[in-house]
Amino acid sequence: MKVLDRHHYALALLFLRILLGIILIMQGYGKIFQYGVPEVYDMFFKSYAESTFLSEGILKLTAYFTSYVEFIGGLLIILGFFRMVSYLAVAIVLIVVSFGHGLVQPIWDLQHVFFRAVMVFTLLIIPASKDAFSADQIINQIRLKK
């Protein structure tokens, strides 16, 4: 029980990182390996070129960027490796997705973005020192012992 008392922040952060990471990995995996990013572009992004001021090139770049950040960022978040970079990359994806949806449909379902945004925000505001079960923190502890 003392271990739980000492590490309750770390356990909560681990749970949050695993949950968010799984959501992101599965979403990125589907886009990259099941559909393929070109197909994802055709299904979800191509119509934006016709209905907004965004160019086809920007939209293709966005399709690749969001897909790979979701997949790689999700993995890094679970591991707790490059914490701040991965959190900020996912935050940028959420901003891009929100902007894109807002361009096409000013009133849209926020449930998926909002849920992820709350998780990323929570991870961003809690100090890294509380995240004892992250790769970054473990590496820092090893460096301090040397």
Coordinates of N, CA and C in Angstrom, one line a residue, residues 42-107:
D42 N -8.2 10.5 -49.7 CA -9.4 10.4 -50.6 C -10.7 10.4 -49.9
M43 N -10.8 9.7 -48.8 CA -12.0 9.5 -48.0 C -12.4 10.8 -47.2
F44 N -11.4 11.4 -46.6 CA -11.6 12.4 -45.6 C -11.1 13.8 -46.0
F45 N -10.0 13.9 -46.7 CA -9.4 15.2 -46.9 C -9.7 15.8 -48.3
K46 N -9.8 15.0 -49.3 CA -10.0 15.5 -50.7 C -11.1 16.5 -50.8
S47 N -12.2 16.3 -50.2 CA -13.4 17.2 -50.3 C -13.1 18.5 -49.7
Y48 N -12.1 18.6 -48.8 CA -11.7 19.9 -48.2 C -11.1 20.8 -49.3
A49 N -10.4 20.2 -50.2 CA -9.8 21.0 -51.3 C -10.8 21.7 -52.2
E50 N -12.0 21.0 -52.3 CA -13.0 21.6 -53.1 C -13.9 22.6 -52.3
S51 N -14.0 22.4 -51.0 CA -14.9 23.3 -50.2 C -14.3 24.3 -49.4
T52 N -12.9 24.4 -49.4 CA -12.2 25.4 -48.6 C -11.1 26.0 -49.4
F53 N -10.4 26.9 -48.8 CA -9.3 27.6 -49.5 C -8.0 26.7 -49.4
L54 N -8.0 25.6 -48.7 CA -6.8 24.8 -48.5 C -6.4 24.1 -49.8
S55 N -5.1 24.0 -50.2 CA -4.7 23.4 -51.4 C -4.6 21.9 -51.2
E56 N -4.5 21.2 -52.3 CA -4.4 19.7 -52.3 C -3.1 19.3 -51.6
G57 N -2.0 20.0 -51.9 CA -0.7 19.7 -51.3 C -0.7 19.8 -49.8
I58 N -1.3 20.9 -49.3 CA -1.4 21.1 -47.8 C -2.2 20.0 -47.2
L59 N -3.3 19.6 -47.9 CA -4.2 18.6 -47.3 C -3.5 17.2 -47.3
K60 N -2.8 16.9 -48.4 CA -2.0 15.7 -48.4 C -1.0 15.6 -47.3
L61 N -0.3 16.7 -47.1 CA 0.7 16.8 -46.1 C 0.0 16.6 -44.7
T62 N -1.1 17.2 -44.5 CA -1.9 17.1 -43.3 C -2.3 15.7 -43.0
A63 N -2.7 15.0 -44.1 CA -3.2 13.6 -43.9 C -2.0 12.7 -43.4
Y64 N -0.8 12.9 -44.0 CA 0.4 12.2 -43.6 C 0.8 12.6 -42.2
F65 N 0.9 13.9 -42.0 CA 1.3 14.4 -40.7 C 0.4 13.9 -39.5
T66 N -0.9 14.0 -39.7 CA -1.8 13.6 -38.6 C -1.7 12.1 -38.4
S67 N -1.7 11.3 -39.4 CA -1.6 9.9 -39.3 C -0.4 9.4 -38.6
Y68 N 0.8 9.9 -39.0 CA 2.0 9.4 -38.4 C 2.2 10.0 -37.0
V69 N 1.8 11.2 -36.8 CA 1.9 11.7 -35.4 C 1.0 10.9 -34.5
E70 N -0.2 10.6 -34.9 CA -1.0 9.7 -34.1 C -0.4 8.4 -33.7
F71 N 0.2 7.7 -34.7 CA 0.8 6.4 -34.5 C 2.0 6.5 -33.7
I72 N 3.0 7.3 -34.1 CA 4.3 7.4 -33.4 C 4.1 8.1 -32.1
G73 N 3.3 9.2 -32.1 CA 3.1 9.9 -30.9 C 2.4 9.0 -29.8
G74 N 1.5 8.2 -30.2 CA 0.8 7.3 -29.3 C 1.8 6.3 -28.7
L75 N 2.7 5.8 -29.5 CA 3.7 4.9 -29.0 C 4.6 5.6 -28.0
L76 N 5.1 6.8 -28.3 CA 6.0 7.5 -27.4 C 5.3 7.9 -26.2
I77 N 4.0 8.3 -26.2 CA 3.3 8.6 -25.0 C 3.1 7.4 -24.1
I78 N 2.8 6.3 -24.6 CA 2.8 5.1 -23.7 C 4.1 4.8 -23.0
L79 N 5.2 4.9 -23.8 CA 6.5 4.7 -23.2 C 6.9 5.8 -22.3
G80 N 6.4 7.0 -22.5 CA 6.8 8.2 -21.7 C 8.2 8.7 -22.2
F81 N 8.4 8.5 -23.5 CA 9.7 8.9 -24.1 C 9.5 10.2 -25.0
F82 N 10.4 11.1 -24.8 CA 10.2 12.4 -25.4 C 8.8 13.0 -25.1
R83 N 8.5 13.0 -23.8 CA 7.2 13.3 -23.3 C 6.7 14.7 -23.9
M84 N 7.4 15.7 -23.6 CA 6.9 17.0 -24.0 C 6.7 17.2 -25.5
V85 N 7.7 16.6 -26.3 CA 7.6 16.7 -27.8 C 6.4 15.9 -28.3
S86 N 6.2 14.7 -27.7 CA 5.0 13.9 -28.2 C 3.7 14.6 -27.7
Y87 N 3.6 15.1 -26.5 CA 2.4 15.8 -26.1 C 2.1 17.0 -27.0
L88 N 3.1 17.8 -27.3 CA 2.9 19.0 -28.1 C 2.6 18.6 -29.6
A89 N 3.2 17.5 -30.1 CA 2.8 17.1 -31.4 C 1.4 16.6 -31.5
V90 N 0.9 15.9 -30.5 CA -0.5 15.5 -30.5 C -1.4 16.7 -30.3
A91 N -1.0 17.7 -29.5 CA -1.8 18.9 -29.3 C -1.9 19.6 -30.7
I92 N -0.8 19.7 -31.4 CA -0.9 20.3 -32.8 C -1.9 19.6 -33.7
V93 N -1.8 18.3 -33.6 CA -2.8 17.5 -34.4 C -4.2 17.8 -34.1
L94 N -4.5 17.9 -32.8 CA -5.8 18.2 -32.3 C -6.3 19.6 -32.8
I95 N -5.3 20.6 -32.8 CA -5.6 21.9 -33.3 C -5.9 21.9 -34.8
V96 N -5.1 21.2 -35.5 CA -5.3 21.1 -37.0 C -6.6 20.4 -37.3
V97 N -6.9 19.3 -36.6 CA -8.2 18.6 -36.8 C -9.4 19.5 -36.5
S98 N -9.3 20.3 -35.4 CA -10.3 21.2 -35.0 C -10.5 22.3 -36.1
F99 N -9.4 22.8 -36.6 CA -9.5 23.8 -37.6 C -10.1 23.3 -38.9
G100 N -9.7 22.1 -39.3 CA -10.2 21.5 -40.5 C -11.7 21.2 -40.4
H101 N -12.1 20.6 -39.3 CA -13.5 20.4 -39.1 C -14.3 21.7 -39.1
G102 N -13.8 22.7 -38.4 CA -14.5 23.9 -38.3 C -14.7 24.6 -39.7
L103 N -13.7 24.5 -40.6 CA -13.8 25.1 -41.9 C -14.9 24.5 -42.7
V104 N -15.1 23.2 -42.6 CA -16.1 22.5 -43.4 C -17.5 22.6 -42.8
Q105 N -17.5 22.5 -41.4 CA -18.8 22.5 -40.7 C -18.6 23.2 -39.4
P106 N -19.1 24.5 -39.4 CA -18.8 25.3 -38.2 C -19.3 24.6 -36.9
I107 N -20.4 23.9 -36.9 CA -20.9 23.2 -35.7 C -20.7 21.7 -36.0

